[in-house]
Structures are given as C-alpha cells and as structure tokens.
CSV table of C-alpha atoms and ligand atoms in Angstrom, one decimal:
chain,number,residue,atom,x,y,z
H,182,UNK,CA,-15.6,-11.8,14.4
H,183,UNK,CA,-19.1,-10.6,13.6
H,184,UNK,CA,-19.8,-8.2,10.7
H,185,UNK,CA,-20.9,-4.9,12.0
H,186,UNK,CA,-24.7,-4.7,12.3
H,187,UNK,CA,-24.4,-1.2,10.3
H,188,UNK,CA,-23.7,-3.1,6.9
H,189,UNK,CA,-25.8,-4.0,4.5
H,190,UNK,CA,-24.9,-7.4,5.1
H,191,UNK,CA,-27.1,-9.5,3.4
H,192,UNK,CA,-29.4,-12.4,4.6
H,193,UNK,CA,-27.7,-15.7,2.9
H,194,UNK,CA,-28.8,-16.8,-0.8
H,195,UNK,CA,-30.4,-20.0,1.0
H,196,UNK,CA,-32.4,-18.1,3.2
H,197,UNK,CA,-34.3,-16.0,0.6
H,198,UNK,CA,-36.9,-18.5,-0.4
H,199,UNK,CA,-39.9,-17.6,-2.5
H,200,UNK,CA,-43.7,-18.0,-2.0
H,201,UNK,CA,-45.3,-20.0,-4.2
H,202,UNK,CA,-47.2,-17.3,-5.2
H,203,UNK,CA,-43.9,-15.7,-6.2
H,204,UNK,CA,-43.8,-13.4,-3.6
H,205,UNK,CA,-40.2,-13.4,-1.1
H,206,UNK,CA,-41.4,-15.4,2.2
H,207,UNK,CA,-40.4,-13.6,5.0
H,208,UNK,CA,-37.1,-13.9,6.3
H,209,UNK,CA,-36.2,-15.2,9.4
H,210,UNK,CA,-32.3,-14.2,10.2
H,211,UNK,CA,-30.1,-17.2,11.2
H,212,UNK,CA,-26.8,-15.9,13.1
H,213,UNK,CA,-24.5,-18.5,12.0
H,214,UNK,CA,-26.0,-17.8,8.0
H,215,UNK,CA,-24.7,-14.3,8.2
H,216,UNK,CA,-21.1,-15.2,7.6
H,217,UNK,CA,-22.3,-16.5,4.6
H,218,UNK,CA,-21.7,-14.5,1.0
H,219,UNK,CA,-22.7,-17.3,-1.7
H,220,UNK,CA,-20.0,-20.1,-1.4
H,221,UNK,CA,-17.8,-18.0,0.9
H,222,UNK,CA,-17.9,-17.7,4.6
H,223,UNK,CA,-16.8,-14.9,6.3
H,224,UNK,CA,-13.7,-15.9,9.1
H,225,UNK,CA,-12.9,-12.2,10.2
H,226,UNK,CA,-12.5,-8.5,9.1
H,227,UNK,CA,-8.4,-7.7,8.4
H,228,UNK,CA,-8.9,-4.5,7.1
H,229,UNK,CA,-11.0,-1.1,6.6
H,230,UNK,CA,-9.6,0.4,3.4
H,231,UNK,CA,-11.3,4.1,2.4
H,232,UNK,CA,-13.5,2.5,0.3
H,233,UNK,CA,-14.6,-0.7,2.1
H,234,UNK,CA,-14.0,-3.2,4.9
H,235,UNK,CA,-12.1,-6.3,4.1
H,236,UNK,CA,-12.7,-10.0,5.5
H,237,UNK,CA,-11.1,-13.4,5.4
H,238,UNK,CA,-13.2,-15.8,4.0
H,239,UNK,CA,-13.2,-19.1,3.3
H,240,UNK,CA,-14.4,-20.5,-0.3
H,241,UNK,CA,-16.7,-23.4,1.3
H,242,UNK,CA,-16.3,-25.7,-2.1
H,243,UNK,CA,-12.2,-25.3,-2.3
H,244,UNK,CA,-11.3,-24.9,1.1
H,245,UNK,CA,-9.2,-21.9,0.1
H,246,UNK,CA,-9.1,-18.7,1.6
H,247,UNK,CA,-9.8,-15.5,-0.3
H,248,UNK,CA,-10.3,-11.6,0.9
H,249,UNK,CA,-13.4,-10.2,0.4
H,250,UNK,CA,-14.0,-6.5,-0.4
H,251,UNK,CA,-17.0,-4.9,0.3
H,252,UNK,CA,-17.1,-2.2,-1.5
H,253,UNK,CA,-19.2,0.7,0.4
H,254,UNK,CA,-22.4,2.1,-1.7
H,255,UNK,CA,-24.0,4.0,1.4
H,256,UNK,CA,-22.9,7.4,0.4
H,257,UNK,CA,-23.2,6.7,-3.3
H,258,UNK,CA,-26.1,8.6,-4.9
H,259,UNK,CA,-25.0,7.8,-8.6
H,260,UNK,CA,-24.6,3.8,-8.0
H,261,UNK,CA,-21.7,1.9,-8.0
H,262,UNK,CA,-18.9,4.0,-7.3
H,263,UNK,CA,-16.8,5.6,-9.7
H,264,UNK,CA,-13.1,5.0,-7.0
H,265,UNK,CA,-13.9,0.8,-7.2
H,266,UNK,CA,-14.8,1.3,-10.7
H,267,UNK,CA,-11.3,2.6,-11.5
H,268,UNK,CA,-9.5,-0.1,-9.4
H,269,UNK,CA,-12.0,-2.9,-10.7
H,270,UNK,CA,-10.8,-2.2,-14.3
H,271,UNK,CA,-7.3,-1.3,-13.6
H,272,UNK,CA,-7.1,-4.8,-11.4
H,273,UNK,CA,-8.5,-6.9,-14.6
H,274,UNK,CA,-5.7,-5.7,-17.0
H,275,UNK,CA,-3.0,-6.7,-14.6
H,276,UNK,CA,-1.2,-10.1,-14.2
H,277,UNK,CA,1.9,-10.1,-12.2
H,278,UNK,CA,3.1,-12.1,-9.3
H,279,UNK,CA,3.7,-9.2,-7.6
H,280,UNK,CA,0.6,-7.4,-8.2
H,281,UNK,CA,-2.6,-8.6,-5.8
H,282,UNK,CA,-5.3,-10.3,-8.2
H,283,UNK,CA,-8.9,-9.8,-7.9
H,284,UNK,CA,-10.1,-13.0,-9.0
H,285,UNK,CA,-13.9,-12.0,-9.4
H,286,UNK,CA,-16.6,-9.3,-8.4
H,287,UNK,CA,-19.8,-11.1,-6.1
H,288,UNK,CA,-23.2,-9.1,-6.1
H,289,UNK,CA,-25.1,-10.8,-3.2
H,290,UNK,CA,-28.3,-9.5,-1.9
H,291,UNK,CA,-27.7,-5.8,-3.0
H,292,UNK,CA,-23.9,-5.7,-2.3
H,293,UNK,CA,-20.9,-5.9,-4.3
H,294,UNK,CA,-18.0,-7.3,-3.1
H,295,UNK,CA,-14.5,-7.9,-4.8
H,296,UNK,CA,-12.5,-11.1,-4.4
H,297,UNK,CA,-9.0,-11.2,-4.0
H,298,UNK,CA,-6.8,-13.7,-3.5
H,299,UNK,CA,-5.7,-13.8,0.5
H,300,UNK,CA,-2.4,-12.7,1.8
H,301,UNK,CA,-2.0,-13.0,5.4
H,302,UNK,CA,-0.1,-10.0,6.1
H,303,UNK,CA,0.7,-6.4,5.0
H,304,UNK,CA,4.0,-4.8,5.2
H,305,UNK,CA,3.1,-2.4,8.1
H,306,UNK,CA,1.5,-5.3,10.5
H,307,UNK,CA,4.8,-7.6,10.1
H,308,UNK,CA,7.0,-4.5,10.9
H,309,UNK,CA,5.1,-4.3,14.0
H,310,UNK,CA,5.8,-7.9,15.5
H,311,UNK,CA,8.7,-8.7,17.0
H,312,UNK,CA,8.4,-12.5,17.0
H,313,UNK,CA,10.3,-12.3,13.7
H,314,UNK,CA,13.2,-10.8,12.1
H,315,UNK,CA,14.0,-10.2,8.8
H,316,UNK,CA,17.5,-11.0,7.4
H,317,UNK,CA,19.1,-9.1,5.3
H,318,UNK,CA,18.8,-11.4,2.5
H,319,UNK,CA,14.6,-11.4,3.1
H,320,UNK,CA,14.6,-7.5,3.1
H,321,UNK,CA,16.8,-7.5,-0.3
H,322,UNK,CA,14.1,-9.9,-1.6
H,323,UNK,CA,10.8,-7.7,-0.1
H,324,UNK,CA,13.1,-4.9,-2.0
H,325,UNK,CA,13.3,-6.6,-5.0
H,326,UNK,CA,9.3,-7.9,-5.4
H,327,UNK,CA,8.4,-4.7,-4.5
H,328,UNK,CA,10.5,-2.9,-7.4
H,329,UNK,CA,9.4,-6.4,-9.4
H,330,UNK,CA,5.9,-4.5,-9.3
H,331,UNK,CA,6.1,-1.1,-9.6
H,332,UNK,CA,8.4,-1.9,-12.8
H,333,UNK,CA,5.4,-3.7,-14.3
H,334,UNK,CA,2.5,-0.9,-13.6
H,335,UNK,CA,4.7,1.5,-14.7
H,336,UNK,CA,5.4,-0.4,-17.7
H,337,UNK,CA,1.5,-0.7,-18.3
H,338,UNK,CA,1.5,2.9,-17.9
H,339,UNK,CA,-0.2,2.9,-14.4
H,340,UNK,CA,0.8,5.4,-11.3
H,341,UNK,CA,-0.1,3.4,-7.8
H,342,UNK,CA,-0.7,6.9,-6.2
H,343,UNK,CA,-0.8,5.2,-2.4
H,344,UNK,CA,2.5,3.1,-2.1
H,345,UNK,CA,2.6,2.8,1.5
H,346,UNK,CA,3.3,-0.3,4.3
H,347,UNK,CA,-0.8,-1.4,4.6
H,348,UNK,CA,-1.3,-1.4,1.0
H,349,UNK,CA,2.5,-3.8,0.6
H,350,UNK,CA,0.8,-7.0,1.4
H,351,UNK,CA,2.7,-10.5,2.0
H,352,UNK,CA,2.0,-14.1,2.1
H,353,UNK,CA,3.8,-16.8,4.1
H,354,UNK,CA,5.3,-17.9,1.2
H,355,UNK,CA,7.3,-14.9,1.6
H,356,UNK,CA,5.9,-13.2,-1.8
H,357,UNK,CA,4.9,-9.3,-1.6
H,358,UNK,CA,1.8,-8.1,-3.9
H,359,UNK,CA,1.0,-4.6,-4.5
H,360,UNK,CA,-2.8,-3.9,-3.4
H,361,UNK,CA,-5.6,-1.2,-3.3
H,362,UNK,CA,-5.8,0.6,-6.8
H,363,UNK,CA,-8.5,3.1,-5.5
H,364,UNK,CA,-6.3,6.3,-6.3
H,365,UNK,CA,-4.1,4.3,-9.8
H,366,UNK,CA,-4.6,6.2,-12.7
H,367,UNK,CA,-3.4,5.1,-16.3
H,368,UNK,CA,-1.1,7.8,-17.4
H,369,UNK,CA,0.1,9.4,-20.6
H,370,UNK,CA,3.6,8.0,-21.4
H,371,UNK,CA,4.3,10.6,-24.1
H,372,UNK,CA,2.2,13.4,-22.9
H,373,UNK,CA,2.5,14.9,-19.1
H,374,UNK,CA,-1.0,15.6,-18.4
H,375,UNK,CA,-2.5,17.3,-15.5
H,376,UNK,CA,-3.2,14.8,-11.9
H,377,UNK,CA,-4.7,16.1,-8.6
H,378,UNK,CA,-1.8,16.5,-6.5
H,379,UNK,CA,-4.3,14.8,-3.1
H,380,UNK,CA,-3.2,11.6,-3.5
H,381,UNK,CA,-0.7,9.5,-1.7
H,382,UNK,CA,-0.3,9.2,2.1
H,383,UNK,CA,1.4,11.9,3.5
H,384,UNK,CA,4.4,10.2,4.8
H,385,UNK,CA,5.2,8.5,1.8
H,386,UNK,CA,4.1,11.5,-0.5
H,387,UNK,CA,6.9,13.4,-2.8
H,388,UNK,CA,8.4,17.0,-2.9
H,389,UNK,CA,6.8,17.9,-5.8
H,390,UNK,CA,3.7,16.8,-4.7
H,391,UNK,CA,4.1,18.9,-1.5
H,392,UNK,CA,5.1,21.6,-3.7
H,393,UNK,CA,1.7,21.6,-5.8
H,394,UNK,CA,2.8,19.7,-8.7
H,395,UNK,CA,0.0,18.6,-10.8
H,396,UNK,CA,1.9,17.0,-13.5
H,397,UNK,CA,3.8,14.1,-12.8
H,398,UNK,CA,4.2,10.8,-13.3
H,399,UNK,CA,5.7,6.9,-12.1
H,400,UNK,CA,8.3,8.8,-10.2
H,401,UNK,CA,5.9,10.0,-7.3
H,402,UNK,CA,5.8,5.9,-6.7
H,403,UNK,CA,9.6,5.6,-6.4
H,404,UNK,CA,9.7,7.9,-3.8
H,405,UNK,CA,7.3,5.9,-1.7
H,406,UNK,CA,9.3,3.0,-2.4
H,407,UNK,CA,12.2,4.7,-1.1
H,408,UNK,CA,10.3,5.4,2.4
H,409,UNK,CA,9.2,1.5,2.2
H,410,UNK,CA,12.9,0.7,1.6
H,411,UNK,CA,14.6,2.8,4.8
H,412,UNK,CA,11.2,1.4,6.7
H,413,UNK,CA,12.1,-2.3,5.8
H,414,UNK,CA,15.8,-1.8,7.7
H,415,UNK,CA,14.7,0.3,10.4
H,416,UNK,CA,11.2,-0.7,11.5
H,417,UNK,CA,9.9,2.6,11.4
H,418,UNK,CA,8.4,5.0,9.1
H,419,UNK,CA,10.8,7.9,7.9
H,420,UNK,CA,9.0,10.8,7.3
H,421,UNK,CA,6.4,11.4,9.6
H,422,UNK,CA,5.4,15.0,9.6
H,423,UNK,CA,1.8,16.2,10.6
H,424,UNK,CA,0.8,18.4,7.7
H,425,UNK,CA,2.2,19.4,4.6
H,426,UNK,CA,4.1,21.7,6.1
H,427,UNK,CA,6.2,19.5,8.4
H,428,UNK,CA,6.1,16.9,6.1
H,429,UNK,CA,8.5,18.9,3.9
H,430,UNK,CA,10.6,19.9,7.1
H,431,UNK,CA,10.8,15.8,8.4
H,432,UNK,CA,12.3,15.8,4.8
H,433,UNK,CA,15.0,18.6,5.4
H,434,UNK,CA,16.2,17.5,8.3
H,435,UNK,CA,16.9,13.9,6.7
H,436,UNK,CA,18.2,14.7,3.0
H,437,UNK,CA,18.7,18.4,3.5
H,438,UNK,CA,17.5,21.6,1.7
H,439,UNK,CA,16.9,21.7,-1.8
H,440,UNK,CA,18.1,24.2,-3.9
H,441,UNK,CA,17.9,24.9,-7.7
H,442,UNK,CA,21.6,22.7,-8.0
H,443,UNK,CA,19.6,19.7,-6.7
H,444,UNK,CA,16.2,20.5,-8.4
H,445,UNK,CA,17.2,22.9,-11.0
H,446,UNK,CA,13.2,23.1,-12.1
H,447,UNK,CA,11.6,23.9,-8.2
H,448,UNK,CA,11.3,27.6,-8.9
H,449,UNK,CA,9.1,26.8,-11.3
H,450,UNK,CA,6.5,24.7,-8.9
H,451,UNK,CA,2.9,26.1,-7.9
H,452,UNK,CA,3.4,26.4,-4.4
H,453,UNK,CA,7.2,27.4,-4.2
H,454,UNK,CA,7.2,30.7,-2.7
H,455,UNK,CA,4.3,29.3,0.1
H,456,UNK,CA,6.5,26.4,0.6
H,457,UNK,CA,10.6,26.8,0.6
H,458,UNK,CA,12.7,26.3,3.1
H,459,UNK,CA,13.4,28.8,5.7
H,460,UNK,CA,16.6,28.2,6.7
H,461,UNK,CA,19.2,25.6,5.2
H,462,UNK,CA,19.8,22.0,6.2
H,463,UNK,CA,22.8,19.8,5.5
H,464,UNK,CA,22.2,16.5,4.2
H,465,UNK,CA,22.2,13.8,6.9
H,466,UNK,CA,21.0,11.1,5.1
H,467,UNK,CA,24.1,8.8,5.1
H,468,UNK,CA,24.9,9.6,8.5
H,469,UNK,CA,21.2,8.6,10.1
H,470,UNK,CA,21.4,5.3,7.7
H,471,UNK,CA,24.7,4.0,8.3
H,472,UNK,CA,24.2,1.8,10.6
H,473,UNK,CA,21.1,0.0,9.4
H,474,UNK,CA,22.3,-0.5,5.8
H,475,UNK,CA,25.2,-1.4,3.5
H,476,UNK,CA,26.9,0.9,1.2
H,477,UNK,CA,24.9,-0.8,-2.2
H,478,UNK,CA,21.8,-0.3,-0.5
H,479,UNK,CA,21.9,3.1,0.9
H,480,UNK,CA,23.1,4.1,-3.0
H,481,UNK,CA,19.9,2.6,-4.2
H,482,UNK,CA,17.7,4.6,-1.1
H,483,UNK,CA,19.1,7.6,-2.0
H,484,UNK,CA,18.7,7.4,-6.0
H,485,UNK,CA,15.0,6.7,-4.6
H,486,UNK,CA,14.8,9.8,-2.1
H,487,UNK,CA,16.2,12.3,-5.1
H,488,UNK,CA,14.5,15.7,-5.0
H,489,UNK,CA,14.6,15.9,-8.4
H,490,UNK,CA,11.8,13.7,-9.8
H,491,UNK,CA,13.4,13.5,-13.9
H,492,UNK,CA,16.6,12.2,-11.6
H,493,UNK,CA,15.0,10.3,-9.6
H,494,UNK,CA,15.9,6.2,-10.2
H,495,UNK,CA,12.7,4.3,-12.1
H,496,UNK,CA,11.6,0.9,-11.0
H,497,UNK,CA,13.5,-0.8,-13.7
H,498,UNK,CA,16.9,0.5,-13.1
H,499,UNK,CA,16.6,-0.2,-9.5
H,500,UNK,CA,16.2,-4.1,-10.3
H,501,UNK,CA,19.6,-3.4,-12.1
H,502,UNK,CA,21.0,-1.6,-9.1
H,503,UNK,CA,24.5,-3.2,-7.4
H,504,UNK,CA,22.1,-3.5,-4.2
H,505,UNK,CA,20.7,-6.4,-6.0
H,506,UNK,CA,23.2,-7.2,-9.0
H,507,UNK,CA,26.4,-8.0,-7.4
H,508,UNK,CA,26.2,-7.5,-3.4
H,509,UNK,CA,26.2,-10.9,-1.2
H,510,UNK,CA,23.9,-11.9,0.1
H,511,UNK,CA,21.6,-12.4,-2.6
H,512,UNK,CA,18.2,-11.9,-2.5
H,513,UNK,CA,15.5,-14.8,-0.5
H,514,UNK,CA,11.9,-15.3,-0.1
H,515,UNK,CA,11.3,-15.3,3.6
H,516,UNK,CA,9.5,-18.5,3.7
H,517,UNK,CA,10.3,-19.4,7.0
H,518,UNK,CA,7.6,-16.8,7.7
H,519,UNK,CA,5.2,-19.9,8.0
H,520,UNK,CA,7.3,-21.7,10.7
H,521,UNK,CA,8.2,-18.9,12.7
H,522,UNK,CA,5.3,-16.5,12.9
H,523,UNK,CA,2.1,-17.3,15.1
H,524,UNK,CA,-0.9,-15.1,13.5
H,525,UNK,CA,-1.1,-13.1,10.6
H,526,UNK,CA,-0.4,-9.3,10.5
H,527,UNK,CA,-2.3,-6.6,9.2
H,528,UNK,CA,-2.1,-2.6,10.4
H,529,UNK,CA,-5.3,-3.7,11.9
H,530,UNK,CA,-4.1,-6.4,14.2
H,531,UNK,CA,-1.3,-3.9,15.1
H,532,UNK,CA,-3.4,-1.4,15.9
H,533,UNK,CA,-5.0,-3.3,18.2
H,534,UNK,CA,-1.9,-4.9,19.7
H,535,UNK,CA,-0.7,-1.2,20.3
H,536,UNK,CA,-4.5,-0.4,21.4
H,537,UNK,CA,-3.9,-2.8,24.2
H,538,UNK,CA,-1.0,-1.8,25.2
H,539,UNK,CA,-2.0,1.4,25.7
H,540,UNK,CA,-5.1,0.1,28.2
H,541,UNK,CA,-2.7,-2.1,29.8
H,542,UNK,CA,0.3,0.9,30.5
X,281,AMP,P1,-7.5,-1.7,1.1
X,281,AMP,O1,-8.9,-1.3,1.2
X,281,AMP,O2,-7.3,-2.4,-0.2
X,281,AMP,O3,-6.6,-0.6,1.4
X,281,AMP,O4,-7.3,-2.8,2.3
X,281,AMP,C1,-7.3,-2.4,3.6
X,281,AMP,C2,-6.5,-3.4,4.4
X,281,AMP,O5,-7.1,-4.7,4.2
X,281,AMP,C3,-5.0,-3.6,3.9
X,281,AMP,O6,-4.2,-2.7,4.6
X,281,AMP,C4,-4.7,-5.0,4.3
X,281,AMP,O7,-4.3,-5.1,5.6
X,281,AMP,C5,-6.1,-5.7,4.2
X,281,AMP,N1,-6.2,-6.4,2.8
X,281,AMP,C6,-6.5,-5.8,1.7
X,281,AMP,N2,-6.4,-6.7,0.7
X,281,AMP,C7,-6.1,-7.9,1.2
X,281,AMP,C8,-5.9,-9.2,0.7
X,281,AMP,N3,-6.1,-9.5,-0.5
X,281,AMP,N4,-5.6,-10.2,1.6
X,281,AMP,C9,-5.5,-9.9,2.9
X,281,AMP,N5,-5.6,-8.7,3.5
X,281,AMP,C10,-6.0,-7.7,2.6
C-alpha cells in the first residue's frame, strides 16, 4: 500500500543530496524511495490511531519487522505535540512482556515517527475472523497477559485511560501487549487528584465516569478489562450504547440498577441527579453469560463489572482469582495462531472485510 499523498512523507535520506556549493540539489521523487524512512521500508498501513497513522515496516539491515508511528504535527502550532509527548515518556519507563515497547523515536525529513516493535494483530481484528477459534485455555491465557499488564502500570502508578479490543494487540506467538498510551496518565497513589472524566472509549468506559467522576483511579481500567473479558467468550462487544446516556442503560439492562446498597457513595457523584436510572432493572448478568463461560470465570467478570469502583477487583487480585488459580484447563499461549491463521488482523483489515461485505450484500 502507498502512503497517502496528504502526508508529509518525506523524500528518502539518499535522495536529498547537496550541491557542492552547499545548497540542497533539487529533488527528483523516486516512487519506489517513498517507502523508505532511513533503514526502514514501509510494507503497509495497519492502523489510524487519533494521533497518527501506523505502518508495517521492514528494518532493511535486520530483516525484522517493526510498526512505525507517525506521529501527526499538521494541526500542531506549538511543535511536537504534547498527547505523543506523554506516551513517548510514559512508553520509556516501561518494560514488561505484556506492555508494547517503543524501541526508538526516527526524525526523518521533518517527521517524527515512533518505533515499536510489530505485532500482527489486535484483539478486535482476530475477534473478527472466523478462520480461528480460541480455546478455552487460549482465552484464560489472553485473560491472564492482559491482567499480567494492567497489574504492572498500575503498579508503576500509570491509568491506561483507553483499554479497549484495537489498542489489545497480539503476536503469533500468542503473546498480548498493551498499546497506545496517548490518554495514560501517572497518578497519585496516596493522593486522589482531579482527571478529566473524557477519556476512555465509550463502550468500555465506567459508571463513575458516566456519572461525572473526576477523581479516580486504576479501577476505571478494570472495568474495561471486564468488557475485554465477556468480549473474549462471546465475540462481541458488551456494552454498546450510542451516547452517554445509553451507555449507562446498555449497562442496566446487563448488571441491573444501582442503588446506594451496591454503590453506597453514587449520591454523591457530579452528574447523579442528570444521570439515575428511571426505572429499576434486575441483574441479568449471570443469566446472559451462562452459557459462554464457567462458574470461576463469570466470578472474576463480575468482580470486574462492580458498580462500586473501591469494590471493584484490582489487576493483581485477579491474577490470584480461582479463574486462573485452580480451574482446569490451565492457561496457554495460542501459538498455533501462526499455523492456523492466513493474514494478520487489525480493526482495520476488519473494517474493510465488513466494508466489503457490505458492497457485496
Ligand atoms: P494506535 O494509534 O496506537 O491506537 O494504533 C492504531 C492501530 O494501529 C491499532 O489499533 C493497531 O491495530 C495498530 N497498531 C498499533 N501499534 C501497533 C504495533 N506495534 N504493531 C502492529 N500494529 C499496531
């Protein structure tokens, strides 16, 4: 695939020759060069993240692939911008199998790109194929890398803030990485302070964000693990509401209604009165699940899905959860993904799967 002729895509470092009279010789654009960022060339685009497009790439001297992020500076007035600055910083203190790593920044011809380590699919792009299922014992194992990672940023004192499928990514070894840091945040473990409550997708976003809490903390990621978890067993995402409005209601009609015996502190929330139920729900949540999951793991899902965010199970009581502790079978890589899988799978390539189905119906 071609870059788009929109970016700032540069001309390559071997086509920028200088006059000997030190001035840049004009230069002449060779297709086949613009795939080229230093040593890496460009294979194809898997992603458009908020802040940037990402490509495959090959590192030309290794013969390894990496992902390149291009980190948009169009809109930028004040230079580099402050979003990848965040996630460039967070991304260097971090060193975890589960956690993506940014192995360098690359500022060629006037753009700056990041340069991660490649994983050839993300959680919501496998989901989508139907080439290959997971086991039981594969899904405990996604569960378990997942929880793997959130346990260590939260241990670091970092909040993801955007847990959600495209941003789960997997390799064909079978290991899961967290990615896309643009909305973590280091947080104060002694002191609550005050967050914007815009952040995190709104299908994987908490109660007490959707009830205008502004201080918070690790727990808002365990809920969106909790949505990833029930997603994992049943292919689909749970909550899917429109706005914030239905959000909450997609939530009712699953857990049920909360009430001040649940969440003894949601009086107390900003947007409380705007926001409470209308009429009472009963909890369902067992019922719906059944079918897809075992007793041990619907315990865990629902520890995750607790309305009450103090109650609500952290990422390193989960790892000690039954779910993963004493239930058979135990927990595998799915490694087989390499044998059994033809392409690699990112929300973009299922987008355009579903894009073509759509043309084709
Ligand atoms: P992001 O901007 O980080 O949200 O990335 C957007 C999309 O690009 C993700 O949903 C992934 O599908 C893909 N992506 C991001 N990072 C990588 C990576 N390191 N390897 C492969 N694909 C990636």
């Amino acid at each position: 695939m071609e870059i788009d002729d929109d970016e700032p895509l540069p001309p390559s470092a071997t086509n920028e020759t200088v006059a000997s009279n030190g001035t840049p010789a004009k230069f002449t654009k060779k297709k086949h060069r613009d795939k080229d960022i230093g040593i890496y060339t460009v294979v194809n685009q898997v992603g458009e993240g908020t802040f940037g497009k990402v490509y495959k790439a090959l590192n030309t001297t290794t013969g390894v692939h990496i992902a390149l992020k291009l980190i948009r500076m169009e809109q930028e007035k004040d230079g580099f911008p402050v979003t990848a600055m965040r996630e460039v910083k967070l991304l260097q203190s971090l060193n975890q199998e589960n956690v993506i790593r940014l192995y360098e920044m690359l500022v060629h011809c006037g753009s700056v790109y990041m340069v991660f380590e490649y994983m050839d699919h993300d959680l919501t792009g496998i989901l989508s194929q139907n080439q290959f299922t997971f086991t039981e014992a594969h899904l405990k194992s996604l569960c378990h890398q997942m929880f793997s990672g959130l346990a260590y940023l939260h241990h670091k004192g970092i909040i993801h803030r955007d847990i959600k499928g495209s941003n789960i990514l997997l390799n064909n070894r079978g290991e899961l990485k967290l990615a896309d840091f643009g909305l973590a945040r280091f947080y104060q473990k002694r002191r609550r302070a005050d967050y914007t409550n815009r952040v995190i997708t709104l299908w994987y976003r908490p109660p007490e964000l959707l009830y205008g809490a502004t201080i918070y903390g690790p727990e808002v990621d365990m809920w969106s693990a909790g949505c990833i978890m029930l997603e994992l067993y049943t292919k689909k995402a749970v909550f899917t509401g429109n706005d914030e409005l239905h959000q909450l209601d997609t939530i009712y009609r699953v857990i049920g209604t909360p009430d001040s015996h649940r969440w003894p502190d949601i009086g107390n929330l900003p947007w409380y009165e705007l926001v409470k139920p209308r009429e009472p729900h009963p909890n369902r949540f067992r019922e719906m699940f059944t079918k897809w999951m075992s007793p041990p793991a619907l315990d865990l899902a629902e520890r995750l899905l607790c309305y009450d965010p103090t109650k609500r199970v952290t990422a390193a009581e989960a790892l000690q959860a039954p779910y993963f502790t004493t239930e058979e079978p135990q927990a595998e890589r799915p490694v087989m993904l390499n044998s059994n899988l033809e392409g690699e799978w990112h929300e973009m390539e299922s987008k355009r799967e579903r894009a073509k189905k759509r043309k084709k119906e």
